[in-house]
C-alpha cells in the first residue's frame, strides 16, 4: 500500500520571500506547494501574527494512505467552539485547532463540488514523540483539511475556543444554502480551500458552487459576534471571509457561480452580495484594494441591464443576455422558457423584482460610500423602473378573482383540510391548471403587487413562486431605507397583513422547500423594526422568530446588529447575551435608541438575566405594553421589549443620507 507522510508543521512553513497573493485590512493570503501533490493556502494576520490558518489540498490519485504527523507531545480535546484542539504538553509549543474533520471531495474543472465523503482513519496515536493520524484515500478524490496554529501571543484567540456565550451557541440561517450554521467552527463547512461555497448540493445540478450570498450572511454574523463577545477570533474569521470574496472575483470584475449551467454564469444577486460585503468593509475603514475591486464590480454589474419601456432593469443572471444561453439553461436544467416583450423588455429578461432592487441598493451604497457618481443616470432610470412596476395595478377585477382561488393553495394543511369539498376541488384545479399559466395573465396585464397584499417575484418565467414574498418585502424595505421619499408604506402594510391573514408562517414552515421563507420574513421584519418604532412590528417579528425556532430553523444573522445596511458602523452596539440560551435576543439598537427584543419560543416561562453586554438602564415592556420591573421573566411563547434613548441623542431614521432622487 502506497503511503506518504505530511508534517503539520510544514503546512505553516512559509517559503522565504513569497509575496501574498491577496491582502486586505492586515490579512494576507499566501499560496504555495509543500510537494507537487500538496497545495497550501496560508492566511496570516498583522494584528495577531501568531494566529495562522492553513488550508491544505491533496490532489487525487496521489497516495492510497496518508499519514499526518505532528512532532512533540500533544493531547487531543474537543473544543467548545466546535472541532478539536491539539494541546501541547509544553507551554511554549503551539496549539492547533481543527474546526472540521478533513474531508474527501470530487470537483469538476470549474471548481464545483460534485460529491463529498467522510474520511476513514486507519490509525490514530498520541505518544510522547508525536501525534499521528492515518487517512485512507480512495482514487479520484481531493483531500481538504483546514487547521489553525495558535502560539504565544495568540493565547487570547486560543482561550476564545474554550468558552461559548449563548449568542455563540445560536444557529444562524443562511438562506443562500437554506441551511443553518453554528459559528465559529461551522464557518468551514462553507469556507472550502479558501473560497465560500454553498453548504448544500443545490437544485438543479446538485452540486456545490461559490456562494457570495452565504458569504454575506457569514460576514454579517461574524461582525455581530465579534462585537457581542469581544473575541479576536471572530475578527480574524471575518477577514478570512473578506479575503475569500476578493480571491473569487474574476478578471472581468464579476463573481461567477455556475449554479445552473456549465457556462459558469453569473447570478447577480450573489454578485451584489459580494459588493455589499466589500462596501461594509470599506465603510469601516478605507482601503484602496476594496475600492478598486468595487469599481470593477460596479462596471461589471452595469453590463447586465436591459433598457425596458419603464426604465433600466438589472438582470437576474447572465443567461438572460441571449436566447442561446437560455436554450442551454433549458437543456441542462429542463427549465422551459418563452420569450416575451412585456413592458418593452428584451425577450430573455425575466423581470425579477428582488434582484433588481438588490442591485439598486448595492449601487446606491457604493455611490454614498465612495462618492463615485459616474452611474447616477443609470441609478435614476433603474429606480423609475422599480417604482413603475410596483405601482402597476391593471385588470384589478380579473386579478381579484384569480387571487381568491390562488389563496386557497396557500393555506396551512389544517385550514385546507377544513375547506368544503367543492373548495378543495377548486384548490386542486387551481394548483394543477391556473398557477402554471399565471405567466400568461401577467404578460398581458403586467403587475407584481396583487389584490390582498401578496407580491410576486417576476413577470416572465413560467413557474409561479409566492415563497419569495418575504424576499420582495425585505428588498423593498432595504430600498426604502436608502430612499425614504419613496412611499411604499401602504404596500408593506398590506404585505404584512396578508401573511397574518393567510397564516403564511405556518404554511411556509410545513415544507422543507418553503421554510427559508420563514427566516427571510424574520429578516424583513427586522429591517422594518429598525425603520419604524411601531410596537406592532415587534409583535410580528417575535411571531416569526417563534415560528423559526419551533420549526428547528436558525435565525437570520442580522439580529445581532452587525448588518451595515441596517445599522451604521458609528451606531453599532454589541448584542447582549442572555444567561439562558433558550431565549432569543434581537439587537435593534441604532442611532439614538437602545432597543432589545427578547423572545421566548419555549413552552415554559424563562427568567432573563445577562451573561455579557447588559444595556442599562432600559425600560422594559411586556407584549401587552405593561411596564416590567426586575426580576424580568419572559412568558412561554411571549416576548418583552427594552428601550432607552442613548445619551445626548434623538431617534433618527438610519442611513437617510441625501440621495439621488428619481425623476
XYZ file of C-alpha atoms in Angstrom:
663
model
C 0.000 0.000 0.000
C 1.408 3.359 -1.037
C 1.836 5.702 1.932
C 3.229 9.172 2.386
C 3.648 11.458 5.372
C 2.801 15.137 5.718
C 4.109 17.111 8.658
C 1.596 19.607 10.018
C 4.481 21.940 10.761
C 5.297 22.021 7.026
C 1.875 23.489 6.280
C 2.913 26.605 8.233
C 6.479 26.879 6.860
C 6.057 29.894 4.594
C 8.684 29.921 1.830
C 11.161 32.775 2.102
C 10.390 35.949 0.141
C 6.989 34.681 -1.009
C 4.595 37.560 -1.614
C 0.964 37.417 -0.573
C -1.398 36.726 -3.473
C -4.094 38.828 -1.773
C -4.066 41.276 1.139
C -6.707 43.431 2.798
C -7.113 45.028 6.244
C -3.939 43.420 7.575
C -4.977 39.935 6.416
C -2.695 38.238 3.876
C -3.160 35.054 1.893
C -0.232 33.057 0.549
C -0.329 30.135 -1.889
C 2.447 27.549 -2.159
C 3.147 23.825 -2.506
C 4.899 21.700 0.085
C 5.218 18.965 -2.566
C 3.992 18.597 -6.142
C 0.872 16.900 -4.807
C 0.022 19.181 -1.874
C -1.124 22.815 -2.145
C -1.394 25.078 0.894
C -3.191 28.387 1.340
C -1.931 30.264 4.383
C -3.855 33.148 5.975
C -1.829 35.427 8.261
C -2.948 38.493 10.216
C -0.858 41.520 11.123
C -2.701 42.170 14.397
C -2.272 38.548 15.562
C 0.866 37.264 13.798
C 0.958 34.090 15.878
C -2.556 33.029 14.808
C -2.239 31.398 11.377
C -4.752 29.373 9.364
C -3.723 26.791 6.748
C -5.906 25.184 4.083
C -4.330 22.027 2.642
C -5.490 20.259 -0.538
C -4.049 16.919 -1.659
C -4.503 16.086 -5.341
C -6.471 12.933 -6.237
C -4.798 9.612 -7.059
C -1.679 10.614 -5.145
C -1.490 8.186 -2.223
C -3.575 5.291 -1.017
C -2.861 6.170 2.615
C -1.725 9.492 4.017
C -0.088 9.954 7.391
C -0.461 13.293 9.157
C 2.251 13.827 11.757
C 2.881 16.476 14.405
C 6.152 16.130 16.318
C 6.041 16.541 20.085
C 3.861 15.514 22.988
C 0.213 16.503 22.414
C -3.234 15.745 23.742
C -6.472 15.843 21.762
C -9.599 17.526 23.197
C -12.944 18.582 21.774
C -13.417 22.345 21.544
C -16.385 24.278 22.897
C -16.205 26.308 19.698
C -16.533 23.116 17.633
C -13.900 20.764 16.269
C -10.787 19.629 18.136
C -7.865 21.194 19.949
C -4.428 19.578 19.763
C -2.906 20.762 23.024
C 0.870 20.737 23.684
C 2.361 19.478 26.925
C 4.985 22.241 26.763
C 3.572 25.756 27.327
C 5.946 27.255 24.743
C 4.792 24.938 21.962
C 1.947 25.966 19.627
C -1.586 24.637 19.964
C -3.613 23.602 16.922
C -7.336 23.892 16.223
C -9.018 21.626 13.668
C -12.511 23.163 13.273
C -13.918 20.435 10.987
C -12.660 16.948 10.098
C -10.621 16.505 6.924
C -12.957 15.607 4.069
C -12.748 13.991 0.640
C -14.229 15.872 -2.311
C -14.737 15.334 -6.019
C -14.546 18.505 -8.104
C -15.003 19.357 -11.762
C -12.695 21.593 -13.792
C -14.781 24.669 -12.957
C -14.481 24.165 -9.206
C -17.978 22.809 -8.487
C -18.041 20.289 -5.657
C -19.722 17.194 -7.123
C -19.570 14.930 -4.066
C -18.195 14.733 -0.542
C -17.172 11.780 1.579
C -16.046 11.488 5.172
C -12.550 10.151 5.717
C -11.658 6.823 7.222
C -8.987 6.968 9.938
C -6.947 3.766 9.899
C -4.697 4.817 12.736
C -4.584 7.470 15.449
C -1.847 7.602 18.045
C -0.731 10.029 20.721
C 2.714 9.313 22.076
C 5.413 11.274 23.818
C 7.091 11.810 20.469
C 4.310 12.707 18.024
C 0.609 12.959 17.204
C -0.109 10.696 14.217
C -3.237 10.021 12.142
C -3.573 7.800 9.050
C -6.193 8.530 6.379
C -7.462 6.112 3.745
C -7.661 7.763 0.309
C -9.894 6.474 -2.492
C -8.916 7.402 -6.039
C -10.348 10.459 -7.861
C -10.951 12.381 -4.631
C -9.242 15.513 -3.318
C -8.450 15.647 0.393
C -9.169 19.005 2.063
C -8.054 19.973 5.543
C -8.106 23.238 7.490
C -6.105 23.831 10.660
C -5.174 26.816 12.828
C -1.848 27.211 14.651
C -2.031 29.330 17.805
C 1.213 30.229 19.557
C 2.403 32.518 22.322
C 0.757 35.950 21.814
C -2.252 34.235 20.206
C -3.295 32.934 23.639
C -6.382 35.172 23.714
C -7.503 33.658 20.405
C -6.854 30.202 21.833
C -8.800 30.957 25.015
C -11.784 32.041 22.932
C -12.150 28.447 21.702
C -12.737 27.111 25.206
C -15.816 29.152 26.122
C -19.058 29.949 24.329
C -21.709 32.539 25.168
C -25.372 31.920 24.398
C -25.155 34.045 21.232
C -22.343 31.763 20.030
C -24.402 28.634 20.625
C -27.233 30.015 18.465
C -27.774 28.602 14.975
C -27.793 31.228 12.215
C -29.673 30.540 8.995
C -28.101 31.278 5.610
C -30.824 31.365 3.010
C -28.406 31.053 0.105
C -27.832 27.414 1.075
C -31.035 27.133 3.108
C -29.014 25.674 5.982
C -28.088 26.779 9.491
C -24.599 27.264 10.859
C -23.144 27.463 14.344
C -20.013 29.557 14.490
C -17.068 29.639 14.689
C -16.273 26.044 13.592
C -19.253 25.864 11.239
C -17.691 28.539 9.031
C -15.508 25.840 7.480
C -18.457 23.899 6.166
C -18.763 26.847 3.777
C -15.180 28.106 3.544
C -13.612 25.347 1.445
C -9.939 25.681 0.487
C -10.152 29.428 0.801
C -13.452 30.110 -1.005
C -17.054 30.220 0.210
C -19.377 27.560 -1.215
C -22.964 26.574 -0.610
C -23.417 24.052 2.183
C -25.896 22.008 0.178
C -25.981 20.249 -3.169
C -28.435 22.708 -4.626
C -31.096 22.175 -7.290
C -30.992 21.768 -10.264
C -27.464 20.419 -10.804
C -26.996 19.026 -7.311
C -23.543 20.463 -6.910
C -21.982 22.979 -4.547
C -20.889 26.271 -6.079
C -19.289 29.523 -4.943
C -21.897 31.422 -2.922
C -21.323 35.084 -2.168
C -24.842 35.185 -0.705
C -23.763 32.740 2.006
C -20.540 34.729 2.406
C -22.613 37.843 3.116
C -24.625 36.030 5.795
C -21.435 34.688 7.380
C -19.773 38.110 7.286
C -22.823 39.695 8.948
C -22.956 37.028 11.659
C -19.214 37.247 12.358
C -19.442 41.044 12.593
C -22.203 40.729 15.177
C -20.403 38.010 17.139
C -17.137 39.968 17.196
C -18.948 42.891 18.837
C -21.069 40.713 21.151
C -18.234 38.532 22.503
C -15.180 40.753 22.246
C -13.247 37.712 20.956
C -10.441 38.469 18.478
C -11.134 35.156 16.727
C -14.303 36.485 15.087
C -12.427 39.448 13.637
C -9.908 37.048 12.078
C -12.657 34.843 10.652
C -14.415 37.906 9.248
C -11.225 38.901 7.449
C -10.938 35.391 6.060
C -14.390 35.706 4.513
C -13.458 39.109 3.086
C -10.228 37.686 1.627
C -12.138 34.781 0.120
C -14.587 37.123 -1.616
C -11.705 39.126 -3.093
C -9.999 35.935 -4.274
C -13.161 34.791 -6.055
C -13.565 37.978 -8.117
C -12.772 37.212 -11.757
C -10.614 39.316 -14.044
C -13.757 40.778 -15.634
C -14.862 42.164 -12.243
C -17.662 39.654 -11.659
C -18.281 36.740 -9.356
C -19.165 33.669 -11.448
C -21.108 30.860 -9.762
C -22.280 28.480 -12.498
C -25.228 27.489 -10.333
C -27.311 26.207 -13.256
C -25.082 25.516 -16.238
C -21.575 24.673 -17.423
C -21.285 28.241 -18.732
C -20.255 29.457 -15.252
C -22.981 32.073 -15.470
C -23.199 34.956 -13.018
C -26.182 35.257 -10.687
C -26.413 38.954 -9.997
C -27.985 38.541 -6.549
C -24.803 36.757 -5.488
C -22.603 39.262 -7.303
C -24.415 42.042 -5.421
C -23.869 40.215 -2.125
C -20.116 40.264 -2.742
C -20.300 44.011 -3.366
C -22.267 44.530 -0.148
C -19.518 42.729 1.799
C -16.814 44.913 0.265
C -18.921 48.032 0.863
C -19.437 47.127 4.524
C -15.692 46.609 4.961
C -14.847 49.825 3.111
C -17.303 51.765 5.262
C -15.400 50.657 8.361
C -12.002 51.661 7.052
C -10.848 52.997 3.709
C -8.836 50.525 1.655
C -7.604 51.072 -1.894
C -7.823 47.354 -2.723
C -11.501 47.260 -1.813
C -12.308 50.464 -3.669
C -10.683 49.191 -6.877
C -12.447 45.832 -6.592
C -15.784 47.577 -6.090
C -15.283 49.870 -9.072
C -14.646 46.843 -11.282
C -17.678 45.070 -9.809
C -19.976 48.045 -10.483
C -18.778 48.295 -14.093
C -19.460 44.575 -14.468
C -22.945 44.872 -12.946
C -23.950 47.603 -15.373
C -23.192 45.318 -18.315
C -26.135 43.133 -17.226
C -29.008 45.551 -17.660
C -31.909 45.882 -20.058
C -33.366 49.185 -21.254
C -37.107 48.478 -20.954
C -40.131 50.650 -21.664
C -40.262 51.656 -17.977
C -36.539 52.243 -17.425
C -33.254 50.449 -16.864
C -33.675 46.941 -15.424
C -30.973 44.891 -13.698
C -30.986 41.292 -14.917
C -31.217 38.320 -12.587
C -28.407 36.332 -14.241
C -26.059 36.491 -17.206
C -28.034 33.825 -19.081
C -30.699 36.468 -19.761
C -28.396 38.202 -22.244
C -29.161 35.865 -25.171
C -31.663 33.244 -26.381
C -28.734 30.879 -26.962
C -27.821 30.986 -23.269
C -31.455 30.477 -22.280
C -31.605 27.415 -24.524
C -28.512 25.987 -22.852
C -30.195 26.537 -19.484
C -33.297 24.725 -20.748
C -31.221 21.775 -21.957
C -29.115 21.462 -18.804
C -31.828 22.148 -16.200
C -35.040 21.174 -18.038
C -36.418 24.624 -17.286
C -38.623 25.833 -20.164
C -38.831 29.479 -21.146
C -40.866 31.575 -23.578
C -39.520 34.875 -24.960
C -41.700 37.942 -24.434
C -41.589 41.714 -24.947
C -43.757 42.689 -21.969
C -43.199 46.329 -20.929
C -40.740 46.768 -23.776
C -38.159 44.433 -22.272
C -35.725 42.227 -24.185
C -37.036 38.696 -24.944
C -34.937 36.916 -22.275
C -35.350 39.380 -19.380
C -37.438 37.671 -16.675
C -38.188 40.962 -14.871
C -37.309 39.521 -11.457
C -38.059 42.134 -8.808
C -35.807 41.185 -5.899
C -32.555 41.115 -7.871
C -33.375 44.485 -9.450
C -34.000 46.123 -6.061
C -30.915 44.450 -4.584
C -28.743 45.817 -7.390
C -30.101 49.344 -6.809
C -29.244 49.046 -3.104
C -25.698 47.839 -3.862
C -25.152 50.610 -6.425
C -26.515 53.357 -4.173
C -24.444 52.213 -1.183
C -21.363 52.228 -3.423
C -22.194 55.783 -4.515
C -22.580 57.027 -0.942
C -19.501 55.312 0.451
C -17.120 56.170 -2.392
C -18.630 59.378 -3.747
C -18.452 57.927 -7.268
C -21.371 59.475 -9.204
C -20.468 58.104 -12.639
C -23.581 55.918 -12.731
C -26.131 58.432 -11.422
C -28.177 58.398 -14.612
C -28.424 54.599 -14.610
C -29.476 54.658 -10.960
C -32.264 57.151 -11.613
C -33.565 55.095 -14.538
C -33.463 51.865 -12.509
C -35.412 53.500 -9.688
C -38.012 54.745 -12.146
C -38.424 51.195 -13.439
C -38.814 49.764 -9.928
C -41.411 52.345 -8.957
C -43.336 51.913 -12.205
C -43.619 48.137 -11.869
C -44.540 48.258 -8.179
C -47.287 50.793 -8.914
C -48.885 48.889 -11.797
C -52.459 47.738 -10.986
C -54.064 46.650 -14.297
C -57.055 44.276 -14.563
C -57.959 44.682 -10.893
C -61.216 42.712 -11.090
C -59.581 39.873 -13.019
C -56.731 39.578 -10.514
C -59.150 39.781 -7.590
C -60.945 36.742 -8.962
C -57.718 34.884 -9.674
C -56.308 35.530 -6.213
C -59.441 34.396 -4.435
C -58.709 30.900 -5.681
C -54.890 31.204 -5.619
C -55.003 31.978 -1.896
C -56.685 28.601 -1.360
C -53.393 26.975 -2.408
C -51.505 28.934 0.261
C -53.451 27.741 3.295
C -51.769 25.657 6.005
C -52.717 21.979 5.937
C -55.112 22.170 8.875
C -57.082 25.072 7.373
C -57.029 23.487 3.928
C -58.450 20.239 5.296
C -61.405 22.135 6.763
C -62.410 23.538 3.383
C -65.709 22.265 1.922
C -65.302 19.565 -0.707
C -66.142 21.999 -3.515
C -63.400 24.453 -2.489
C -60.903 21.618 -2.113
C -61.649 20.672 -5.699
C -61.214 24.301 -6.787
C -57.920 24.425 -4.883
C -56.638 21.329 -6.671
C -57.669 22.609 -10.110
C -56.006 25.962 -9.332
C -52.775 24.229 -8.403
C -52.881 21.980 -11.487
C -54.009 24.404 -14.192
C -54.150 28.068 -13.125
C -50.791 28.524 -11.414
C -48.768 27.053 -14.329
C -50.498 29.562 -16.600
C -50.310 32.704 -14.464
C -47.449 33.952 -16.629
C -49.960 34.352 -19.480
C -52.071 36.817 -17.483
C -49.006 38.755 -16.302
C -47.696 39.149 -19.841
C -50.991 40.672 -20.929
C -51.629 42.697 -17.741
C -48.197 43.023 -16.080
C -48.190 43.573 -12.322
C -46.457 42.155 -9.249
C -48.427 43.663 -6.341
C -51.639 41.659 -6.183
C -55.061 42.241 -4.590
C -54.845 41.181 -0.955
C -51.242 42.311 -0.495
C -49.110 39.467 -1.870
C -46.132 40.433 -4.054
C -44.993 38.136 -6.829
C -41.367 37.686 -7.788
C -41.322 38.105 -11.580
C -43.284 38.716 -14.773
C -41.936 36.411 -17.474
C -40.873 32.966 -16.113
C -43.296 30.097 -16.479
C -43.147 28.967 -12.857
C -45.152 30.565 -10.044
C -43.490 31.232 -6.688
C -45.014 33.213 -3.807
C -42.420 31.889 -1.391
C -40.387 34.932 -2.469
C -42.985 37.292 -0.979
C -40.710 37.764 2.107
C -37.677 38.428 -0.118
C -39.608 41.081 -2.033
C -40.766 42.796 1.164
C -37.249 42.689 2.624
C -35.752 44.244 -0.504
C -38.458 46.909 -0.698
C -37.627 47.881 2.891
C -33.882 47.943 2.151
C -34.622 50.122 -0.854
C -36.870 52.450 1.147
C -34.212 52.850 3.840
C -31.971 54.451 1.229
C -34.743 56.415 -0.465
C -37.164 57.477 2.301
C -39.070 59.737 -0.074
C -40.403 56.653 -1.874
C -43.824 55.897 -0.378
C -44.247 52.134 -0.169
C -45.684 52.149 3.359
C -49.162 51.038 2.316
C -47.697 48.316 0.108
C -45.623 46.970 3.031
C -48.542 47.191 5.475
C -50.729 45.185 3.086
C -47.947 42.639 2.565
C -47.665 42.106 6.339
C -51.428 41.850 6.723
C -51.542 39.174 4.010
C -49.029 36.984 5.863
C -51.098 37.169 9.048
C -54.480 36.740 7.308
C -53.408 33.634 5.407
C -51.236 32.262 8.238
C -48.350 32.010 5.804
C -45.817 31.442 8.581
C -47.481 28.104 9.252
C -47.787 27.361 5.520
C -44.099 28.074 4.896
C -42.988 26.042 7.897
C -44.829 22.895 6.745
C -42.484 22.162 3.836
C -38.690 21.975 3.898
C -38.575 23.622 0.463
C -40.548 26.608 1.759
C -39.021 27.004 5.231
C -36.400 29.512 4.103
C -39.288 31.981 3.706
C -39.867 31.953 7.491
C -36.318 33.161 8.175
C -36.310 35.708 5.345
C -39.627 37.044 6.694
C -37.928 37.409 10.079
C -35.123 39.360 8.420
C -37.604 41.570 6.571
C -39.350 42.398 9.846
C -36.000 43.166 11.468
C -35.392 45.780 8.776
C -38.878 47.166 9.326
C -38.317 47.436 13.090
C -35.093 49.404 12.581
C -37.038 51.830 10.373
C -40.274 52.145 12.329
C -40.754 52.179 16.133
C -44.347 50.853 15.972
C -44.817 48.159 18.632
C -46.949 46.022 16.292
C -43.929 45.380 14.090
C -42.103 43.911 17.114
C -45.085 41.621 17.658
C -44.832 40.349 14.069
C -41.053 39.909 14.421
C -41.444 37.900 17.624
C -44.068 35.663 15.995
C -41.736 34.970 13.070
C -38.851 34.118 15.416
C -41.030 31.755 17.438
C -42.112 30.016 14.229
C -38.490 29.714 13.067
C -37.354 28.296 16.424
C -40.200 25.809 16.691
C -39.610 24.688 13.109
C -35.991 23.921 14.012
C -34.511 26.688 11.871
C -31.805 29.123 12.840
C -32.284 32.877 12.988
C -31.075 35.472 10.462
C -27.592 36.858 11.215
C -28.920 40.460 11.138
C -30.491 40.038 14.592
C -27.055 40.529 16.171
C -26.930 44.105 14.874
C -23.950 43.648 12.541
C -25.647 44.427 9.227
C -24.003 47.557 7.823
C -27.129 48.459 5.841
C -29.456 48.489 8.823
C -27.096 49.858 11.477
C -24.462 52.423 10.596
C -20.970 51.497 11.773
C -20.891 54.554 14.064
C -24.138 53.426 15.740
C -23.239 49.722 16.118
C -23.728 48.320 19.617
C -22.819 44.838 20.954
C -25.721 42.422 21.200
C -26.165 41.344 24.846
C -26.001 37.618 25.540
C -28.601 36.054 27.880
C -27.623 33.677 30.654
C -30.354 31.303 29.481
C -29.515 30.224 25.925
C -33.130 29.257 25.287
C -34.017 32.936 24.946
C -33.590 34.631 21.558
C -32.279 38.204 21.575
C -32.680 40.763 18.793
C -30.370 43.767 18.829
C -32.435 46.678 17.454
C -30.122 49.347 18.898
C -29.500 52.089 16.353
C -28.694 55.775 16.152
C -30.339 57.492 19.093
C -32.133 54.472 20.572
C -31.021 51.456 22.552
C -33.554 48.691 21.958
C -33.516 44.959 22.728
C -36.254 42.454 21.910
C -36.180 39.171 23.862
C -38.284 36.262 22.607
C -39.133 33.004 24.383
C -40.122 30.313 21.850
C -40.463 27.609 24.521
C -43.447 26.253 26.414
C -42.294 27.420 29.851
C -41.637 30.870 31.336
C -37.949 31.832 31.390
C -36.059 34.334 33.536
C -33.983 36.985 31.773
C -30.514 37.761 33.068
C -27.392 38.717 31.149
C -24.063 36.906 30.994
C -22.457 39.685 28.925
C -23.308 43.081 27.489
C -26.362 44.140 29.510
C -27.667 47.542 28.434
C -28.731 49.653 31.398
C -30.935 51.352 32.118
C -33.701 50.143 29.790
C -37.428 50.494 30.260
C -38.937 47.033 29.795
C -42.432 46.364 28.474
C -44.247 43.067 28.053
C -46.161 42.137 24.914
C -49.302 43.773 26.322
C -47.485 47.085 26.819
C -47.289 46.821 30.628
C -44.105 48.064 32.283
C -41.930 45.372 33.856
C -39.738 45.570 36.937
C -36.830 43.241 37.814
C -36.519 40.325 38.018
C -37.517 40.029 34.384
C -39.386 36.983 33.093
C -40.460 36.169 29.554
C -43.688 34.247 29.261
C -43.857 30.979 27.342
C -44.272 31.815 23.659
C -44.008 35.516 24.526
C -41.642 38.445 24.312
C -40.526 41.575 26.123
C -39.009 44.803 24.823
C -36.391 47.074 26.410
C -35.886 50.630 25.177
C -33.954 53.738 26.171
C -32.711 56.796 24.240
C -28.925 56.888 24.075
C -27.358 59.852 25.939
C -27.384 63.092 24.006
C -29.186 61.589 21.026
C -32.524 61.774 19.339
C -34.118 58.951 17.392
C -33.423 59.288 13.686
C -34.011 57.119 10.691
C -30.935 55.057 9.863
C -28.945 55.798 6.691
C -31.286 58.542 5.483
C -28.473 60.489 3.797
C -29.306 62.699 0.831
C -29.715 60.587 -2.272
C -30.223 60.990 -5.981
C -33.958 61.426 -6.378
C -35.749 59.625 -9.185
C -37.300 61.730 -11.885
